[in-house]
Amino acid sequence: MSLRHAILVLLQDEEASGYDLAREFANSIGLVWNATHQQIYLELGKLNEQNMVHYRHVPQDGKPDKKLYRITDEGRQELVRWLRRPAAPARVRDAFMVKVAGAALADPETLLGELDQLVQQRKERLANFEAEARKLERQSEGNSRFQHLTLRRGILDQEAWLAWAEEVREVLEDTLSHQH
């Protein structure tokens, strides 16, 4: 998957500013694709040059004009082409999992501290996904059903990670108790 396709998916139903898209990446699609504000704005520029999106200026009081982007017919055709191709298998890149694999050489207290931080982040992410899912449950038409499925996957991922984290905690605490 590429950032361009994630942006086109977000623009398929309504126009949005770069800021709106960045917020969507933080709240929903970010569970499957991460992007910084800078990456989003760079990609919007490329998509505009390739006639896959167009924008209109919206004047704002006391601020620079806002650009609202919308998908073009060419962008929609590209999105449809991409949707028809098989997706590549997902790759996991989780540094903490690697640390757990090498935990026999690590300080259990340090790993427990890092685990606590990650658990807090995951709980916050889970709460955000659940809040977004509740909003979508009130809408039952069109893309909201599919967006809900994506959020549901994110919720299940967070719940599974948190359950795994409890197992990691038990083993690290057991290791710590045997060291003393």
mmCIF file of C-alpha atoms in Angstrom:
data_model
loop_
_atom_site.group_PDB
_atom_site.id
_atom_site.type_symbol
_atom_site.label_atom_id
_atom_site.label_comp_id
_atom_site.label_asym_id
_atom_site.label_seq_id
_atom_site.Cartn_x
_atom_site.Cartn_y
_atom_site.Cartn_z
ATOM 1 C CA MET A 1 0.000 0.000 0.000
ATOM 2 C CA SER A 2 1.143 3.496 -0.552
ATOM 3 C CA LEU A 3 0.339 6.753 1.133
ATOM 4 C CA ARG A 4 -1.331 7.956 -2.057
ATOM 5 C CA HIS A 5 -3.925 5.202 -1.883
ATOM 6 C CA ALA A 6 -4.648 5.878 1.775
ATOM 7 C CA ILE A 7 -5.234 9.557 0.931
ATOM 8 C CA LEU A 8 -7.444 8.670 -2.042
ATOM 9 C CA VAL A 9 -9.504 6.365 0.189
ATOM 10 C CA LEU A 10 -10.036 9.222 2.649
ATOM 11 C CA LEU A 11 -11.045 11.583 -0.164
ATOM 12 C CA GLN A 12 -13.405 9.158 -1.903
ATOM 13 C CA ASP A 13 -16.547 10.590 -0.276
ATOM 14 C CA GLU A 14 -15.785 14.175 0.659
ATOM 15 C CA GLU A 15 -13.230 16.895 0.276
ATOM 16 C CA ALA A 16 -10.766 17.549 3.072
ATOM 17 C CA SER A 17 -7.870 19.789 3.971
ATOM 18 C CA GLY A 18 -4.380 18.483 4.647
ATOM 19 C CA TYR A 19 -5.065 19.113 8.337
ATOM 20 C CA ASP A 20 -8.298 17.076 8.138
ATOM 21 C CA LEU A 21 -6.411 14.226 6.482
ATOM 22 C CA ALA A 22 -3.680 14.300 9.141
ATOM 23 C CA ARG A 23 -6.376 14.111 11.836
ATOM 24 C CA GLU A 24 -7.948 11.122 10.078
ATOM 25 C CA PHE A 25 -4.553 9.437 9.967
ATOM 26 C CA ALA A 26 -4.221 9.991 13.705
ATOM 27 C CA ASN A 27 -7.731 8.756 14.542
ATOM 28 C CA SER A 28 -8.649 6.013 12.123
ATOM 29 C CA ILE A 29 -6.587 5.059 9.101
ATOM 30 C CA GLY A 30 -3.461 5.492 11.185
ATOM 31 C CA LEU A 31 -4.078 2.057 12.582
ATOM 32 C CA VAL A 32 -3.171 0.641 9.188
ATOM 33 C CA TRP A 33 -0.938 3.359 7.754
ATOM 34 C CA ASN A 34 1.098 5.996 9.561
ATOM 35 C CA ALA A 35 2.058 9.299 7.985
ATOM 36 C CA THR A 36 3.357 12.611 9.243
ATOM 37 C CA HIS A 37 1.789 15.963 8.321
ATOM 38 C CA GLN A 38 4.766 16.649 6.081
ATOM 39 C CA GLN A 39 4.395 13.327 4.234
ATOM 40 C CA ILE A 40 0.683 13.957 3.713
ATOM 41 C CA TYR A 41 1.225 17.465 2.316
ATOM 42 C CA LEU A 42 4.035 16.248 0.020
ATOM 43 C CA GLU A 43 1.849 13.452 -1.307
ATOM 44 C CA LEU A 44 -1.093 15.823 -1.824
ATOM 45 C CA GLY A 45 1.196 17.987 -3.959
ATOM 46 C CA LYS A 46 2.203 14.985 -6.064
ATOM 47 C CA LEU A 47 -1.397 13.821 -6.406
ATOM 48 C CA ASN A 48 -2.399 17.318 -7.531
ATOM 49 C CA GLU A 49 0.416 17.403 -10.119
ATOM 50 C CA GLN A 50 -0.753 14.002 -11.422
ATOM 51 C CA ASN A 51 -4.361 15.230 -11.628
ATOM 52 C CA MET A 52 -5.572 12.670 -9.085
ATOM 53 C CA VAL A 53 -6.832 15.376 -6.739
ATOM 54 C CA HIS A 54 -7.774 19.019 -7.155
ATOM 55 C CA TYR A 55 -8.157 21.652 -4.503
ATOM 56 C CA ARG A 56 -10.037 24.850 -3.978
ATOM 57 C CA HIS A 57 -9.008 27.765 -1.783
ATOM 58 C CA VAL A 58 -11.257 28.598 1.144
ATOM 59 C CA PRO A 59 -10.601 32.040 2.667
ATOM 60 C CA GLN A 60 -10.203 32.168 6.452
ATOM 61 C CA ASP A 61 -10.276 35.226 8.677
ATOM 62 C CA GLY A 62 -6.845 36.053 10.045
ATOM 63 C CA LYS A 63 -5.294 32.881 8.625
ATOM 64 C CA PRO A 64 -3.947 31.761 5.274
ATOM 65 C CA ASP A 65 -6.468 30.298 2.826
ATOM 66 C CA LYS A 66 -7.297 26.675 3.439
ATOM 67 C CA LYS A 67 -6.972 24.186 0.576
ATOM 68 C CA LEU A 68 -9.792 21.656 0.373
ATOM 69 C CA TYR A 69 -8.829 18.625 -1.708
ATOM 70 C CA ARG A 70 -11.175 16.344 -3.596
ATOM 71 C CA ILE A 71 -10.544 13.237 -5.634
ATOM 72 C CA THR A 72 -10.745 13.551 -9.439
ATOM 73 C CA ASP A 73 -12.004 10.981 -11.926
ATOM 74 C CA GLU A 74 -8.371 10.024 -12.589
ATOM 75 C CA GLY A 75 -7.787 9.586 -8.865
ATOM 76 C CA ARG A 76 -10.904 7.454 -8.511
ATOM 77 C CA GLN A 77 -9.776 5.288 -11.459
ATOM 78 C CA GLU A 78 -6.354 4.830 -9.833
ATOM 79 C CA LEU A 79 -8.009 3.896 -6.547
ATOM 80 C CA VAL A 80 -10.240 1.338 -8.264
ATOM 81 C CA ARG A 81 -7.189 -0.140 -10.075
ATOM 82 C CA TRP A 82 -5.355 -0.401 -6.770
ATOM 83 C CA LEU A 83 -8.360 -1.940 -4.970
ATOM 84 C CA ARG A 84 -8.531 -4.687 -7.622
ATOM 85 C CA ARG A 85 -4.923 -5.769 -7.066
ATOM 86 C CA PRO A 86 -4.110 -8.258 -4.281
ATOM 87 C CA ALA A 87 -2.654 -6.681 -1.156
ATOM 88 C CA ALA A 88 0.851 -7.626 -0.086
ATOM 89 C CA PRO A 89 1.138 -9.515 3.205
ATOM 90 C CA ALA A 90 1.453 -7.195 6.202
ATOM 91 C CA ARG A 91 4.900 -6.879 7.735
ATOM 92 C CA VAL A 92 5.369 -6.521 11.464
ATOM 93 C CA ARG A 93 8.119 -4.217 12.679
ATOM 94 C CA ASP A 94 7.878 -4.088 16.448
ATOM 95 C CA ALA A 95 11.095 -3.218 18.286
ATOM 96 C CA PHE A 96 9.614 -4.134 21.661
ATOM 97 C CA MET A 97 8.836 -7.662 20.438
ATOM 98 C CA VAL A 98 12.500 -7.992 19.480
ATOM 99 C CA LYS A 99 13.465 -6.789 22.967
ATOM 100 C CA VAL A 100 11.181 -9.416 24.506
ATOM 101 C CA ALA A 101 12.814 -12.078 22.325
ATOM 102 C CA GLY A 102 16.195 -10.987 23.718
ATOM 103 C CA ALA A 103 14.933 -10.409 27.263
ATOM 104 C CA ALA A 104 17.188 -13.092 28.773
ATOM 105 C CA LEU A 105 20.038 -10.571 28.409
ATOM 106 C CA ALA A 106 18.002 -7.514 29.455
ATOM 107 C CA ASP A 107 17.228 -5.894 32.770
ATOM 108 C CA PRO A 108 13.652 -6.985 33.618
ATOM 109 C CA GLU A 109 12.928 -3.727 35.496
ATOM 110 C CA THR A 110 13.882 -1.640 32.462
ATOM 111 C CA LEU A 111 11.670 -3.764 30.210
ATOM 112 C CA LEU A 112 8.803 -3.530 32.714
ATOM 113 C CA GLY A 113 9.113 0.272 32.651
ATOM 114 C CA GLU A 114 9.025 0.294 28.866
ATOM 115 C CA LEU A 115 6.118 -2.155 28.903
ATOM 116 C CA ASP A 116 4.153 0.174 31.207
ATOM 117 C CA GLN A 117 4.651 3.072 28.794
ATOM 118 C CA LEU A 118 3.592 0.984 25.806
ATOM 119 C CA VAL A 119 0.553 -0.365 27.657
ATOM 120 C CA GLN A 120 -0.555 3.202 28.398
ATOM 121 C CA GLN A 121 -0.117 4.186 24.736
ATOM 122 C CA ARG A 122 -2.042 1.127 23.575
ATOM 123 C CA LYS A 123 -4.875 1.810 26.050
ATOM 124 C CA GLU A 124 -5.144 5.379 24.761
ATOM 125 C CA ARG A 125 -5.174 4.145 21.174
ATOM 126 C CA LEU A 126 -7.834 1.568 22.067
ATOM 127 C CA ALA A 127 -9.994 4.269 23.672
ATOM 128 C CA ASN A 128 -9.637 6.449 20.552
ATOM 129 C CA PHE A 129 -10.571 3.578 18.240
ATOM 130 C CA GLU A 130 -13.570 2.681 20.409
ATOM 131 C CA ALA A 131 -14.756 6.312 20.418
ATOM 132 C CA GLU A 132 -14.440 6.507 16.623
ATOM 133 C CA ALA A 133 -16.274 3.185 16.274
ATOM 134 C CA ARG A 134 -19.144 4.465 18.446
ATOM 135 C CA LYS A 135 -19.448 7.520 16.176
ATOM 136 C CA LEU A 136 -19.573 5.284 13.096
ATOM 137 C CA GLU A 137 -22.139 2.940 14.654
ATOM 138 C CA ARG A 138 -24.617 5.818 14.521
ATOM 139 C CA GLN A 139 -24.094 5.959 10.745
ATOM 140 C CA SER A 140 -25.074 2.776 8.974
ATOM 141 C CA GLU A 141 -24.735 3.635 5.323
ATOM 142 C CA GLY A 142 -22.002 3.536 2.696
ATOM 143 C CA ASN A 143 -18.382 3.708 3.710
ATOM 144 C CA SER A 144 -19.083 4.041 7.424
ATOM 145 C CA ARG A 145 -19.719 0.272 7.594
ATOM 146 C CA PHE A 146 -16.335 -0.420 6.020
ATOM 147 C CA GLN A 147 -14.584 2.182 8.157
ATOM 148 C CA HIS A 148 -16.171 0.523 11.180
ATOM 149 C CA LEU A 149 -14.683 -2.814 10.118
ATOM 150 C CA THR A 150 -11.248 -1.198 9.901
ATOM 151 C CA LEU A 151 -11.650 0.323 13.362
ATOM 152 C CA ARG A 152 -12.891 -3.022 14.663
ATOM 153 C CA ARG A 153 -9.672 -4.632 13.452
ATOM 154 C CA GLY A 154 -7.702 -1.919 15.245
ATOM 155 C CA ILE A 155 -9.671 -2.535 18.442
ATOM 156 C CA LEU A 156 -9.022 -6.275 18.252
ATOM 157 C CA ASP A 157 -5.311 -5.648 17.575
ATOM 158 C CA GLN A 158 -5.018 -3.403 20.631
ATOM 159 C CA GLU A 159 -6.912 -5.854 22.831
ATOM 160 C CA ALA A 160 -4.712 -8.749 21.670
ATOM 161 C CA TRP A 161 -1.539 -6.695 22.254
ATOM 162 C CA LEU A 162 -2.683 -5.756 25.761
ATOM 163 C CA ALA A 163 -3.436 -9.426 26.571
ATOM 164 C CA TRP A 164 0.045 -10.363 25.297
ATOM 165 C CA ALA A 165 1.538 -7.562 27.403
ATOM 166 C CA GLU A 166 0.028 -9.127 30.521
ATOM 167 C CA GLU A 167 1.791 -12.399 29.680
ATOM 168 C CA VAL A 168 5.066 -10.509 29.169
ATOM 169 C CA ARG A 169 4.550 -8.745 32.519
ATOM 170 C CA GLU A 170 4.040 -12.055 34.328
ATOM 171 C CA VAL A 171 7.241 -13.554 32.913
ATOM 172 C CA LEU A 172 9.304 -10.398 33.576
ATOM 173 C CA GLU A 173 7.996 -10.170 37.148
ATOM 174 C CA ASP A 174 8.736 -13.877 37.666
ATOM 175 C CA THR A 175 12.265 -13.353 36.318
ATOM 176 C CA LEU A 176 12.715 -10.390 38.642
ATOM 177 C CA SER A 177 11.541 -12.337 41.688
ATOM 178 C CA HIS A 178 14.048 -15.128 40.933
ATOM 179 C CA GLN A 179 16.895 -12.614 40.697
ATOM 180 C CA HIS A 180 16.377 -11.363 44.239
#
